[in-house]
PDB file of C-alpha atoms in Angstrom:
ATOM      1  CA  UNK A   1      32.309-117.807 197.407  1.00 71.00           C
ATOM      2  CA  UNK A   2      32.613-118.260 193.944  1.00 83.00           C
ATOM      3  CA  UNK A   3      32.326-114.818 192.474  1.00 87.00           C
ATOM      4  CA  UNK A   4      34.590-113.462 194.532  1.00 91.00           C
ATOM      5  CA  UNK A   5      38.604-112.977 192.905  1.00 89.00           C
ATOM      6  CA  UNK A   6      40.930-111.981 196.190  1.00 91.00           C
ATOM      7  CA  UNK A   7      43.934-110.066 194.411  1.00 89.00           C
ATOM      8  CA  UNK A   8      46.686-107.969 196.285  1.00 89.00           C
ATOM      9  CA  UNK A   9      44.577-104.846 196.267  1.00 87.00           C
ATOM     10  CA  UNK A  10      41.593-106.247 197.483  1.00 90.00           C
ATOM     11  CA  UNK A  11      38.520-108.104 196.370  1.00 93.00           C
ATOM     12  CA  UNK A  12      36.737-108.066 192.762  1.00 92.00           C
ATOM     13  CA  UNK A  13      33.262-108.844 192.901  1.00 92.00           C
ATOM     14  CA  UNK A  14      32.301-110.486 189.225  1.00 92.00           C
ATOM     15  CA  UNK A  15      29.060-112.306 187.710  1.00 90.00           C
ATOM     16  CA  UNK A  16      28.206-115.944 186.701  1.00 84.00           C
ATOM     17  CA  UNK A  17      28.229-115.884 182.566  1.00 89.00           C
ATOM     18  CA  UNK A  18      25.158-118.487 183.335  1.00 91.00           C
ATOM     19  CA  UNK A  19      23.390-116.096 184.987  1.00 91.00           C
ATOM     20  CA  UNK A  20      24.107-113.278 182.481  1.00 93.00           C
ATOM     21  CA  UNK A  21      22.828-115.276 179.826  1.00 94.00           C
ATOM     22  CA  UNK A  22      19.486-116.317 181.339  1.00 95.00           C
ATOM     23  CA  UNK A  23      18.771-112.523 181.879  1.00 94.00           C
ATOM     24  CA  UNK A  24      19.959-111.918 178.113  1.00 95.00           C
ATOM     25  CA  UNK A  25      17.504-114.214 176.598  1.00 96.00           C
ATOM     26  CA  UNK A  26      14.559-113.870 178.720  1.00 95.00           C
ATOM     27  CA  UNK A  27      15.079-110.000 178.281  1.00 96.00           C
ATOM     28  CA  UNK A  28      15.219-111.025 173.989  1.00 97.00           C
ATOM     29  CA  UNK A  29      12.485-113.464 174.628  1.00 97.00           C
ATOM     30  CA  UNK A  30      10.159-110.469 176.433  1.00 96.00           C
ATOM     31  CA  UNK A  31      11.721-107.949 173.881  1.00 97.00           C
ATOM     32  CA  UNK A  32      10.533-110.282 170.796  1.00 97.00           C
ATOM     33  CA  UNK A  33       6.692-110.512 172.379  1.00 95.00           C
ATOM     34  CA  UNK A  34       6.392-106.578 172.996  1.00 95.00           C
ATOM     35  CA  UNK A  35       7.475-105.845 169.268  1.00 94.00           C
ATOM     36  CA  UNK A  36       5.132-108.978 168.144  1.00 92.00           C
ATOM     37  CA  UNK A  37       2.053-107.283 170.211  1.00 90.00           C
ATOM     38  CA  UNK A  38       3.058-103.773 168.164  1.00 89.00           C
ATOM     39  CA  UNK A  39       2.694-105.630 165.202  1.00 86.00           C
ATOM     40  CA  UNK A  40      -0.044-107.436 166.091  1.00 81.00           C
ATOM     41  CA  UNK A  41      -2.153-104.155 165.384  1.00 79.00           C
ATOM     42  CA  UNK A  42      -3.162-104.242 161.906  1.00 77.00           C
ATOM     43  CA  UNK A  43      -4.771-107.529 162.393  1.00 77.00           C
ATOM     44  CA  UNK A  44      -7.212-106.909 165.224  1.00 80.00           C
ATOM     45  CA  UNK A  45      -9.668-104.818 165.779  1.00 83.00           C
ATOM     46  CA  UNK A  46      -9.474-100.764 166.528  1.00 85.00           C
ATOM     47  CA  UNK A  47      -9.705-100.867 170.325  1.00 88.00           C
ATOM     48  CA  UNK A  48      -7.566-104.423 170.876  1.00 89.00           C
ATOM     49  CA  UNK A  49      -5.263-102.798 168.089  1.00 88.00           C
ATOM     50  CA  UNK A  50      -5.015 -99.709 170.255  1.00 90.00           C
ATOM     51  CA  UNK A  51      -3.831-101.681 173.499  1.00 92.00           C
ATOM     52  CA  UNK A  52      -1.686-104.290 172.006  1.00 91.00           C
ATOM     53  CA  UNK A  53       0.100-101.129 170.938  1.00 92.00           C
ATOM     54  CA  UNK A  54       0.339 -99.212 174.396  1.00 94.00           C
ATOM     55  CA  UNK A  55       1.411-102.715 176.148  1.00 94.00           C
ATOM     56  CA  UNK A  56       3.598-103.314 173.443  1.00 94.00           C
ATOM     57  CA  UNK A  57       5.307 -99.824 173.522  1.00 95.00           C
ATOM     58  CA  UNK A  58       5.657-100.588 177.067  1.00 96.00           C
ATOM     59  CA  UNK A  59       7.115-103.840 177.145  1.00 95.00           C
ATOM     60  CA  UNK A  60       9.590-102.806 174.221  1.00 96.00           C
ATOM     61  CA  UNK A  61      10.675 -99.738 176.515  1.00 96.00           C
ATOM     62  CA  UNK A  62      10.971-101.683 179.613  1.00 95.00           C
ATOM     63  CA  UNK A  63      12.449-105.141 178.358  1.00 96.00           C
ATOM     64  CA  UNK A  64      13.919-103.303 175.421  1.00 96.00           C
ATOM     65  CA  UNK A  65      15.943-101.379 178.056  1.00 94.00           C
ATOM     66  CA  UNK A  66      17.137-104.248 180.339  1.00 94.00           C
ATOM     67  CA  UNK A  67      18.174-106.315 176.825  1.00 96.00           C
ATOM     68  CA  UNK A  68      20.294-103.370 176.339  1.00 95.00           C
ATOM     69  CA  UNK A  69      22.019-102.862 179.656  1.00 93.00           C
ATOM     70  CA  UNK A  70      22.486-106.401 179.527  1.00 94.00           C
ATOM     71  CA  UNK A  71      24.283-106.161 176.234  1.00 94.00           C
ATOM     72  CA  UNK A  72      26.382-103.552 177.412  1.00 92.00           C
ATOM     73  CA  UNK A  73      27.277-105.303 180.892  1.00 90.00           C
ATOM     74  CA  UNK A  74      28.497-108.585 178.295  1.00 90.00           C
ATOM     75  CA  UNK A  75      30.646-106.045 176.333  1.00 90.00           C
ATOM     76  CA  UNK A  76      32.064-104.464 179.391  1.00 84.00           C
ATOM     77  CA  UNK A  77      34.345-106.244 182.035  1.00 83.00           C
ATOM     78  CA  UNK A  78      33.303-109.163 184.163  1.00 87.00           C
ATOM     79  CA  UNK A  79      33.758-107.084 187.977  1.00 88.00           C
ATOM     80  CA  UNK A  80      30.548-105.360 189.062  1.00 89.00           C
ATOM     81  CA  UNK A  81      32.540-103.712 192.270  1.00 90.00           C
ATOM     82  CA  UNK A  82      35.593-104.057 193.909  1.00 92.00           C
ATOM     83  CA  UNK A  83      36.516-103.737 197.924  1.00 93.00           C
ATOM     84  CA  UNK A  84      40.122-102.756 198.867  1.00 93.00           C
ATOM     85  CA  UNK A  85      41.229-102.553 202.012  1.00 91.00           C
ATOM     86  CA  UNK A  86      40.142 -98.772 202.192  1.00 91.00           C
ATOM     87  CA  UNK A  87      36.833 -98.789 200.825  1.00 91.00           C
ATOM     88  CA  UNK A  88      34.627 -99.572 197.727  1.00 91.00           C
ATOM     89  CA  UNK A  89      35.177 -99.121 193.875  1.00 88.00           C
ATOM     90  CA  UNK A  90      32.391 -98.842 192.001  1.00 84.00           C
ATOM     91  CA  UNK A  91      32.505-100.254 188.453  1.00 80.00           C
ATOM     92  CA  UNK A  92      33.165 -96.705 187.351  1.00 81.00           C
ATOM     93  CA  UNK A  93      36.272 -96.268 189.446  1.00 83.00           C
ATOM     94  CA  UNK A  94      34.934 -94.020 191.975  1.00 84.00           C
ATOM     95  CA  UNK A  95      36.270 -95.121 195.406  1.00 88.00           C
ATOM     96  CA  UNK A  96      34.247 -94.715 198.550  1.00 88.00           C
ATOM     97  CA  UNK A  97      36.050 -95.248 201.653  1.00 89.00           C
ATOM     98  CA  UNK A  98      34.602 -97.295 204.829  1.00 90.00           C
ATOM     99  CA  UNK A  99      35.447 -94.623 207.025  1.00 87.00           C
ATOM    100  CA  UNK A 100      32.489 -92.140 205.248  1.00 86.00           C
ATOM    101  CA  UNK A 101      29.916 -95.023 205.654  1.00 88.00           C
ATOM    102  CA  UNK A 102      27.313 -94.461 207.549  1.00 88.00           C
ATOM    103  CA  UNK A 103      24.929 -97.469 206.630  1.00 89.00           C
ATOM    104  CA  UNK A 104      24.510-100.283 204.055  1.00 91.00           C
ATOM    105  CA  UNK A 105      21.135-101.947 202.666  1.00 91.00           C
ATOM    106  CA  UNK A 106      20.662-104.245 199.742  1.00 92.00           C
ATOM    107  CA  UNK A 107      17.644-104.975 197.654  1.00 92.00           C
ATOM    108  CA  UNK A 108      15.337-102.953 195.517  1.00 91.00           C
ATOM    109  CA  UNK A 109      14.420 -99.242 195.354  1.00 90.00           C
ATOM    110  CA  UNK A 110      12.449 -96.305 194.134  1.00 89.00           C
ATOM    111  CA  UNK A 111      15.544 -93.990 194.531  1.00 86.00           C
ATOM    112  CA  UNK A 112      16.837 -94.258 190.594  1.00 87.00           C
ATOM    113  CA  UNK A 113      14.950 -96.044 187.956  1.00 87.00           C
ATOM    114  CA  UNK A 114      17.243 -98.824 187.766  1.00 87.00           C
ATOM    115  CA  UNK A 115      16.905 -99.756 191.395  1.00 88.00           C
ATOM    116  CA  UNK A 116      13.314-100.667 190.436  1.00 90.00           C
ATOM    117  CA  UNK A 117      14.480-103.154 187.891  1.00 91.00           C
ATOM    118  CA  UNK A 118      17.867-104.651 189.689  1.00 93.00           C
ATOM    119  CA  UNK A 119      18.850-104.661 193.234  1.00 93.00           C
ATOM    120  CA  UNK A 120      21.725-101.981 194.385  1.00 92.00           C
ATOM    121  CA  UNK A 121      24.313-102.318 197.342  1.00 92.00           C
ATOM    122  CA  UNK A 122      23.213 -98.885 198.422  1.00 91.00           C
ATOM    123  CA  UNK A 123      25.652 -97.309 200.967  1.00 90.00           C
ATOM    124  CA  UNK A 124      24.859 -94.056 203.489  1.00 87.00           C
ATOM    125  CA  UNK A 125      27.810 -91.909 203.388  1.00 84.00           C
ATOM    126  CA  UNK A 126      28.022 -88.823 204.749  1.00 75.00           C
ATOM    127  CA  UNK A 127      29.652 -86.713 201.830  1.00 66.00           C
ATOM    128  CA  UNK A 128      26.223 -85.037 200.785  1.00 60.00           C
ATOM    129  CA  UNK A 129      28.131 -82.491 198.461  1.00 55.00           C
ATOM    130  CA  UNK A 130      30.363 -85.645 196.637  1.00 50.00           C
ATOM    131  CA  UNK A 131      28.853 -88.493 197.046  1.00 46.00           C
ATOM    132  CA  UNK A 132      25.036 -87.213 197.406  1.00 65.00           C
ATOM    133  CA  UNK A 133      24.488 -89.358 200.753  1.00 78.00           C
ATOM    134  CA  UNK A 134      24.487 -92.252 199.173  1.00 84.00           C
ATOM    135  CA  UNK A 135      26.207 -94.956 196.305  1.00 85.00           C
ATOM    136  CA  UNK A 136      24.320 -97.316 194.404  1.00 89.00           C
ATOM    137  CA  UNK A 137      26.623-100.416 193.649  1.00 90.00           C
ATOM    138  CA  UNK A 138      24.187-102.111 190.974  1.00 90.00           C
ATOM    139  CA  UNK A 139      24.921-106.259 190.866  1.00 90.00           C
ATOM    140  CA  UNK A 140      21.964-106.016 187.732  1.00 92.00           C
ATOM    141  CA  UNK A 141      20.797-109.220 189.252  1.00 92.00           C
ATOM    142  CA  UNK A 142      23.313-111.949 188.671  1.00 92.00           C
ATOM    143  CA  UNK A 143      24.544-112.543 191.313  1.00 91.00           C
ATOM    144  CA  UNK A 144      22.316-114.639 194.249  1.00 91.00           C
ATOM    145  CA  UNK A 145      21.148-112.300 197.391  1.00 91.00           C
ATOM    146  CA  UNK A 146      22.700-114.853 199.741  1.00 92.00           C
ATOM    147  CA  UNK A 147      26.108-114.333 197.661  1.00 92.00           C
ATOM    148  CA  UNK A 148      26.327-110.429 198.254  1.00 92.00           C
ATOM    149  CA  UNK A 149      25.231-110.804 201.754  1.00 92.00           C
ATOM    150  CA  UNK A 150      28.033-113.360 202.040  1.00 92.00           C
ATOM    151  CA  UNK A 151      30.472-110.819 200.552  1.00 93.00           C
ATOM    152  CA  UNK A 152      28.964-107.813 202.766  1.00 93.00           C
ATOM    153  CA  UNK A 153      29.534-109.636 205.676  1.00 92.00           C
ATOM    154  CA  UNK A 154      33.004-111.162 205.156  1.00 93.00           C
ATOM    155  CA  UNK A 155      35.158-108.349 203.668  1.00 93.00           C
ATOM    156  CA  UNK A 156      32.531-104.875 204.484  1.00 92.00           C
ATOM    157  CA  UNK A 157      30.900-106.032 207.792  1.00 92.00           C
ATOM    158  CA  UNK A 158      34.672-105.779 209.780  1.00 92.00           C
ATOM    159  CA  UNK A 159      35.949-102.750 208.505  1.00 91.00           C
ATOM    160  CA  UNK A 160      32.791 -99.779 208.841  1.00 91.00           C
ATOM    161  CA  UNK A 161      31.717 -97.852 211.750  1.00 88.00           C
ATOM    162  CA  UNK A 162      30.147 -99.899 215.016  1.00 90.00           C
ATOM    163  CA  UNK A 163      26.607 -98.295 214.450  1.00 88.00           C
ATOM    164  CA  UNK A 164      27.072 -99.194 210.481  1.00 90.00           C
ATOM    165  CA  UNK A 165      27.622-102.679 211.587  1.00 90.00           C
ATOM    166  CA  UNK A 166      24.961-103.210 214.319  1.00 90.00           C
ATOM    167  CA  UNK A 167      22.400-101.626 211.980  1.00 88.00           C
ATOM    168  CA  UNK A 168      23.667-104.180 209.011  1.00 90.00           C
ATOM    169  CA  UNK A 169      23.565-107.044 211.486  1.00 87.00           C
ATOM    170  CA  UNK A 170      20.065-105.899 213.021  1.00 87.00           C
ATOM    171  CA  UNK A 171      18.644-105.196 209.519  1.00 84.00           C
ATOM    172  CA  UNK A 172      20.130-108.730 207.908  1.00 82.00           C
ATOM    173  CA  UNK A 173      18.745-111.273 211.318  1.00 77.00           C
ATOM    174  CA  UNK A 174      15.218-109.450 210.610  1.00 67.00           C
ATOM    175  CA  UNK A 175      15.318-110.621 207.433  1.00 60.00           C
ATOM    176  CA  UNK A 176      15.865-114.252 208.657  1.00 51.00           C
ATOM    177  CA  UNK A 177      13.129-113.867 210.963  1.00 48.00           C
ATOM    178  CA  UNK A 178      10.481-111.991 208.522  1.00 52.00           C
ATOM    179  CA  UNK A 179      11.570-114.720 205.559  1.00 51.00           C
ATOM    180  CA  UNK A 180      10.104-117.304 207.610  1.00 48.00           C
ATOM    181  CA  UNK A 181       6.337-117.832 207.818  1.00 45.00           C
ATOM    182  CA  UNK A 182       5.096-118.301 211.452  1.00 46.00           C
ATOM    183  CA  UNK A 183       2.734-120.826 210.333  1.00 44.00           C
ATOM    184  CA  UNK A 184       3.966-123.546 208.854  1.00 40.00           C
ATOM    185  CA  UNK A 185       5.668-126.005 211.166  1.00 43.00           C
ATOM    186  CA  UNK A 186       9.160-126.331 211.270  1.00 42.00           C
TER     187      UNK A 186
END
């Protein structure tokens, strides 16, 4: 795995720089085209003016946004999460320990905005009062999904709860199975 660093107190999770700069220039490139439709409004005519605003407004919030978090994920250190031996650490330092996790997906959600926009580690816990039921561990999407399964399943995978694991394992093998199209021949 080559995103993974193994250090004394565990494993840090980082990015590829290649894939962090892809995501800042396509989210420049979109930026650039949403203020260019904005602009565009003067020289069309009322009703065309009127939409290339709202889709530009839109597309300046929306790529605008992801340029930024982008920016600030460049500026910031190069680990996304670390796993010790005990649990998780976000990349805010909170630590989440196996033993309070219930259940682990990955991919994209409607739970917080930015789990529309990048794919979350999300793990179950059940600490309702600290941890709210569940931790998003954000990998903004630079790092492959066959990577962090790779990760989940080496270093999480042997060290959470039976049912967490069984559900992980069930949840991953449908996946296989519902990635493949039935019919086109093998």
């Amino acid at each position: 795995m080559k995103f993974v660093n193994e250090t004394e107190n565990g494993v840090q999770v980082t990015y590829s720089s290649f894939n962090l700069k892809w995501m800042v220039g396509g989210s420049l490139l979109l930026t650039a085209g949403s203020l260019y439709l904005m602009s565009s409004v003067m020289d069309v005519g009322i009703i065309r003016g009127f939409f290339n605003f709202l889709i530009g407004t839109a597309g300046l919030l929306f790529f605008g946004g992801i340029l930024l978090r982008m920016l600030t994920i460049a500026w910031g250190n190069k680990i996304l999460f670390q796993i010790k031996p005990t649990g998780f650490v976000t990349r805010k330092g909170k630590e989440i320990p196996f033993s309070d996790i219930q259940g682990l997906s990955f991919g994209w959600h409607s739970s917080r905005p930015t789990g529309m926009v990048f794919k979350d580690v999300i793990l179950h816990t059940d600490q309702k009062s600290i941890l709210k039921s569940k931790a998003y561990l954000c990998t903004y999407n630079l790092l492959d999904d066959d990577e962090i399964e790779a990760i989940i399943n080496k270093y999480v995978i042997p060290k959470v709860s039976e049912s967490c694991k069984q559900a992980w394992l069930k949840k991953t093998s449908s996946d296989v199975h519902n990635d493949k199209n039935p019919n086109m021949p093998t």
